[in-house]
Amino acid sequence: MGLVAALGTLPAQLATLGCLISVVGGLFLAYLGQEEERERRRNAALENLSVPLALAGDPDVFRVYRSLCDGLQAVSRLPDGILREAAVQKLESVVAQVAELGEGRVVFALTEGWRTVYEHLLMSPGLKSYRSVAWVRTKDYWQDAPGRQSMRANFEAVGRGVAVERIVILSRALWPNNAPAPEAGIYPWLAEQHQRGVRLWIVREAELSREPDLLCDTGIYGSRAVGIQEQDESSRTLKFTLDLDLQRVREAEERWSRLTLYASEFRCLYRPDALGGPIYGV
């Protein structure tokens, strides 16, 4: 090519120059592509590094992060392809749960573990009010040991000055249409709350037939969070969802306001002679 450039005709020299320009241009473009790839990898490495650095200031979350990383590395080393695929599918569901947590939504399924969070919220220093909607279909509602402990937490909150209000939705079996007051099986539970300072309303379930969205166990923790409890027919917890989304809190407050239009204050039906003594203790 050098000889052609020195001794060749003008057209040959121009052709040679064109080839050189093409080669140099190709090398330059290849260099740029490699540089872009190196830059992309550097940025990805810095981004990956930023995650543990950002979490380092939160020891509890960072500890979980390290444990997750160890677990993911173990999964990647699984020799059995089928087992590894099943593990990845399971991890994808965990990713969805973590995303929910990041949005301020915590779900407890088929467990009473949610009551720990419930009680911590009731005991939190900044809480001024707690509004609850209890959909009571059996006399066993909150009568087991975890339920009784949660009721004690309500009474302790009242003692600390928290305004605790509850609307109780009663099934036909617990408050028949022709009965002036709820049945004896549930009355002491209601009267105990009234006596301990909980402001109480009651309403028959049948009266809400045209507004079924009001049939929902709900807890409103000031403007901080709302909890939704789903139960089976035996009053056992199926799922409890705690949501910190302010829009969800406002929606729960709106349902509360609608419920008050149907409910009657329990104090108007309260009969001290029917209480029969405290059922939760001090």
Coordinates of C-alpha atoms in Angstrom, one line a residue:
M1 CA 0.0 0.0 0.0
G2 CA 3.0 2.3 0.7
L3 CA 4.4 1.7 -2.8
V4 CA 1.1 2.4 -4.4
A5 CA 0.8 5.6 -2.5
A6 CA 4.4 6.7 -3.5
L7 CA 4.6 5.4 -7.1
G8 CA 1.1 4.7 -8.3
T9 CA -1.2 6.8 -10.4
L10 CA -3.4 9.5 -9.0
P11 CA -6.6 7.3 -9.0
A12 CA -4.6 4.5 -7.3
Q13 CA -3.4 6.9 -4.7
L14 CA -6.9 8.2 -4.0
A15 CA -8.2 4.7 -3.7
T16 CA -5.5 3.9 -1.2
L17 CA -6.2 7.1 0.8
G18 CA -9.9 6.0 0.9
C19 CA -9.0 2.6 2.2
L20 CA -6.8 4.2 4.9
I21 CA -9.6 6.6 5.9
S22 CA -12.0 3.6 6.1
V23 CA -9.6 1.6 8.2
V24 CA -8.8 4.4 10.6
G25 CA -12.5 5.4 10.8
G26 CA -13.4 1.8 11.6
L27 CA -10.8 1.5 14.3
F28 CA -12.0 4.8 15.8
L29 CA -15.6 3.7 15.9
A30 CA -14.6 0.4 17.4
Y31 CA -12.6 2.3 20.1
L32 CA -15.6 4.5 20.8
G33 CA -17.8 1.4 21.1
Q34 CA -15.4 -0.2 23.5
E35 CA -15.1 3.0 25.5
E36 CA -18.9 3.2 25.8
E37 CA -19.1 -0.4 26.9
R38 CA -16.4 0.3 29.5
E39 CA -18.3 3.4 30.7
R40 CA -21.5 1.4 30.9
R41 CA -19.7 -1.3 33.0
R42 CA -18.2 1.3 35.3
N43 CA -21.5 3.0 35.8
A44 CA -23.2 -0.4 36.5
A45 CA -20.4 -1.2 39.0
L46 CA -20.8 2.1 40.8
E47 CA -24.6 1.7 40.8
N48 CA -24.2 -1.8 42.4
L49 CA -21.8 -0.4 44.9
S50 CA -24.1 2.4 45.8
V51 CA -26.7 0.0 47.1
P52 CA -24.7 -1.4 50.0
L53 CA -23.3 2.0 50.7
A54 CA -26.8 3.5 50.9
L55 CA -27.9 0.7 53.3
A56 CA -24.8 0.9 55.5
G57 CA -26.4 3.6 57.6
D58 CA -29.3 1.3 58.5
P59 CA -27.7 -1.7 60.4
D60 CA -31.0 -3.7 60.5
V61 CA -31.7 -3.5 56.8
F62 CA -28.0 -3.9 55.9
R63 CA -27.9 -7.2 57.9
V64 CA -30.9 -8.5 55.9
Y65 CA -29.3 -7.3 52.7
R66 CA -26.1 -9.3 53.5
S67 CA -28.2 -12.4 54.3
L68 CA -30.1 -12.1 51.1
C69 CA -26.9 -11.8 49.1
D70 CA -25.5 -14.9 50.8
G71 CA -28.7 -16.7 49.9
L72 CA -28.7 -15.6 46.3
Q73 CA -25.1 -16.8 45.9
A74 CA -26.1 -20.2 47.3
V75 CA -29.0 -20.4 44.8
S76 CA -26.7 -19.5 41.9
R77 CA -24.5 -22.4 42.9
L78 CA -27.3 -25.0 42.9
P79 CA -26.2 -27.9 40.6
D80 CA -29.7 -29.2 39.9
G81 CA -31.3 -27.1 37.2
I82 CA -34.9 -27.9 38.2
L83 CA -34.3 -27.0 41.8
R84 CA -32.6 -23.8 40.8
E85 CA -35.5 -22.9 38.5
A86 CA -38.0 -23.5 41.4
A87 CA -35.8 -21.4 43.7
V88 CA -35.7 -18.5 41.2
Q89 CA -39.5 -18.6 40.9
K90 CA -39.8 -18.4 44.6
L91 CA -37.4 -15.5 44.8
E92 CA -39.5 -13.6 42.2
S93 CA -42.4 -13.8 44.5
V94 CA -40.2 -12.5 47.3
V95 CA -39.2 -9.6 45.1
A96 CA -42.9 -8.7 44.7
Q97 CA -43.3 -8.8 48.5
V98 CA -40.3 -6.6 49.0
A99 CA -41.7 -4.1 46.5
E100 CA -44.9 -3.9 48.5
L101 CA -42.9 -3.3 51.7
G102 CA -41.1 -0.5 49.9
E103 CA -44.5 1.1 49.1
G104 CA -45.4 1.0 52.8
R105 CA -47.6 -2.1 52.7
V106 CA -47.1 -5.0 55.0
V107 CA -49.2 -8.2 54.6
F108 CA -49.5 -10.9 57.3
A109 CA -51.2 -14.1 56.0
L110 CA -52.6 -16.9 58.2
T111 CA -50.8 -15.6 61.3
E112 CA -51.5 -13.6 64.4
G113 CA -48.0 -12.0 64.2
W114 CA -49.6 -8.8 63.0
R115 CA -50.8 -8.1 66.5
T116 CA -47.3 -7.2 67.6
V117 CA -47.2 -4.4 65.0
Y118 CA -50.8 -3.5 66.0
E119 CA -49.8 -3.1 69.7
H120 CA -46.6 -1.2 68.9
L121 CA -48.6 1.3 66.9
L122 CA -51.1 1.7 69.8
M123 CA -48.2 2.3 72.1
S124 CA -46.3 4.7 69.8
P125 CA -45.8 8.1 71.5
G126 CA -47.2 10.3 68.7
L127 CA -50.5 8.5 68.4
K128 CA -53.4 10.7 69.4
S129 CA -56.4 8.7 68.1
Y130 CA -57.3 5.2 67.0
R131 CA -60.5 4.3 65.2
S132 CA -61.5 0.7 64.8
V133 CA -64.3 -1.1 62.9
A134 CA -65.0 -4.6 64.2
W135 CA -67.1 -6.9 62.1
V136 CA -68.3 -9.4 64.7
R137 CA -69.9 -12.5 63.4
T138 CA -69.5 -14.8 66.4
K139 CA -69.2 -14.4 70.1
D140 CA -65.6 -15.7 69.9
Y141 CA -64.4 -12.5 68.2
W142 CA -61.1 -11.6 69.8
Q143 CA -61.8 -13.9 72.7
D144 CA -58.6 -16.1 72.3
A145 CA -55.4 -15.2 74.1
P146 CA -54.0 -12.9 71.3
G147 CA -57.3 -11.1 71.0
R148 CA -57.5 -10.5 74.8
Q149 CA -53.9 -9.1 74.7
S150 CA -54.9 -6.8 71.9
M151 CA -57.9 -5.6 73.9
R152 CA -55.6 -4.9 76.9
A153 CA -53.4 -2.8 74.6
N154 CA -56.6 -0.8 73.7
F155 CA -57.3 -0.1 77.3
E156 CA -53.7 0.9 78.0
A157 CA -53.8 3.3 75.1
V158 CA -57.0 4.9 76.6
G159 CA -55.1 5.2 79.9
R160 CA -52.3 7.1 78.1
G161 CA -54.8 9.6 76.6
V162 CA -55.3 8.1 73.2
A163 CA -58.9 8.6 71.9
V164 CA -60.0 5.1 71.1
E165 CA -63.2 4.8 69.1
R166 CA -64.8 1.6 67.8
I167 CA -67.8 0.8 65.6
V168 CA -68.9 -2.8 66.1
I169 CA -70.9 -4.4 63.3
L170 CA -73.0 -7.3 64.8
S171 CA -74.4 -10.3 62.9
R172 CA -78.1 -11.1 63.1
A173 CA -77.3 -13.9 65.6
L174 CA -75.6 -11.5 68.0
W175 CA -78.2 -8.7 67.6
P176 CA -81.5 -9.9 66.3
N177 CA -83.8 -7.4 64.7
N178 CA -86.4 -7.5 67.4
A179 CA -83.9 -7.4 70.3
P180 CA -83.4 -4.0 72.1
A181 CA -79.7 -4.9 72.9
P182 CA -77.1 -7.4 71.7
E183 CA -77.1 -11.0 72.9
A184 CA -75.7 -12.0 76.3
G185 CA -72.8 -13.8 74.6
I186 CA -71.3 -10.6 73.2
Y187 CA -72.7 -8.0 75.5
P188 CA -70.0 -8.3 78.3
W189 CA -67.3 -7.7 75.6
L190 CA -69.0 -4.5 74.5
A191 CA -69.7 -3.3 78.0
E192 CA -66.2 -3.9 79.2
Q193 CA -64.9 -1.6 76.4
H194 CA -67.4 1.1 77.3
Q195 CA -66.5 0.9 80.9
R196 CA -62.8 1.1 80.2
G197 CA -63.2 4.4 78.2
V198 CA -63.5 3.2 74.6
R199 CA -66.1 5.3 72.8
L200 CA -68.4 2.6 71.2
W201 CA -71.0 2.5 68.5
I202 CA -72.9 -0.6 67.4
V203 CA -74.8 -1.4 64.2
R204 CA -76.6 -4.5 62.8
E205 CA -74.9 -6.1 59.9
A206 CA -78.2 -6.3 58.0
E207 CA -78.5 -2.5 58.0
L208 CA -75.4 -2.3 55.8
S209 CA -76.7 -4.6 53.0
R210 CA -76.8 -1.7 50.5
E211 CA -73.2 -0.7 51.3
P212 CA -71.2 -3.9 51.5
D213 CA -67.9 -2.1 51.3
L214 CA -68.5 -1.0 54.9
L215 CA -68.3 -4.6 56.1
C216 CA -64.6 -4.6 56.8
D217 CA -62.5 -4.9 59.9
T218 CA -60.4 -1.8 60.0
G219 CA -58.0 0.1 62.2
I220 CA -57.1 3.7 61.6
Y221 CA -54.0 4.8 63.5
G222 CA -54.4 8.6 63.4
S223 CA -53.2 9.8 60.0
R224 CA -50.2 7.4 60.1
A225 CA -51.6 4.1 58.8
V226 CA -54.6 1.9 58.2
G227 CA -54.9 -1.8 58.9
I228 CA -57.4 -4.2 57.2
Q229 CA -58.1 -7.6 58.8
E230 CA -59.7 -10.4 56.9
Q231 CA -61.3 -13.3 59.0
D232 CA -63.0 -16.6 58.4
E233 CA -66.4 -17.4 59.7
S234 CA -64.9 -18.6 63.0
S235 CA -63.2 -15.2 63.6
R236 CA -59.7 -16.5 62.8
T237 CA -57.4 -14.2 61.0
L238 CA -56.8 -15.0 57.3
K239 CA -54.9 -11.9 56.4
F240 CA -53.9 -8.5 57.9
T241 CA -52.7 -5.7 55.7
L242 CA -51.0 -2.6 57.1
D243 CA -50.9 0.3 54.7
L244 CA -49.0 3.6 55.2
D245 CA -50.5 5.1 52.0
L246 CA -52.3 8.4 53.0
Q247 CA -54.9 7.8 50.3
R248 CA -55.8 4.5 51.9
V249 CA -56.0 6.2 55.3
R250 CA -58.4 8.8 53.8
E251 CA -60.5 6.1 52.2
A252 CA -60.8 4.4 55.6
E253 CA -61.9 7.6 57.2
E254 CA -64.5 8.1 54.6
R255 CA -65.9 4.6 55.3
W256 CA -65.9 5.4 59.0
S257 CA -67.9 8.6 58.4
R258 CA -70.5 6.6 56.4
L259 CA -70.7 4.0 59.1
T260 CA -71.6 6.6 61.8
L261 CA -74.7 7.4 59.9
Y262 CA -76.0 3.8 60.6
A263 CA -74.5 3.2 64.1
S264 CA -75.9 3.9 67.5
E265 CA -73.8 4.9 70.5
F266 CA -73.5 1.9 72.9
R267 CA -73.9 4.2 76.0
C268 CA -77.6 4.6 75.1
L269 CA -78.0 0.8 75.5
Y270 CA -75.6 0.2 78.4
R271 CA -76.9 -1.6 81.4
P272 CA -74.4 -1.8 84.3
D273 CA -76.3 -4.7 85.9
A274 CA -75.7 -6.9 82.8
L275 CA -71.9 -6.6 82.8
G276 CA -71.1 -9.5 85.1
G277 CA -67.6 -8.3 86.0
P278 CA -64.4 -7.5 83.9
I279 CA -63.4 -10.1 81.4
Y280 CA -59.9 -8.9 80.6
G281 CA -58.4 -8.0 83.9
V282 CA -56.4 -4.9 84.8

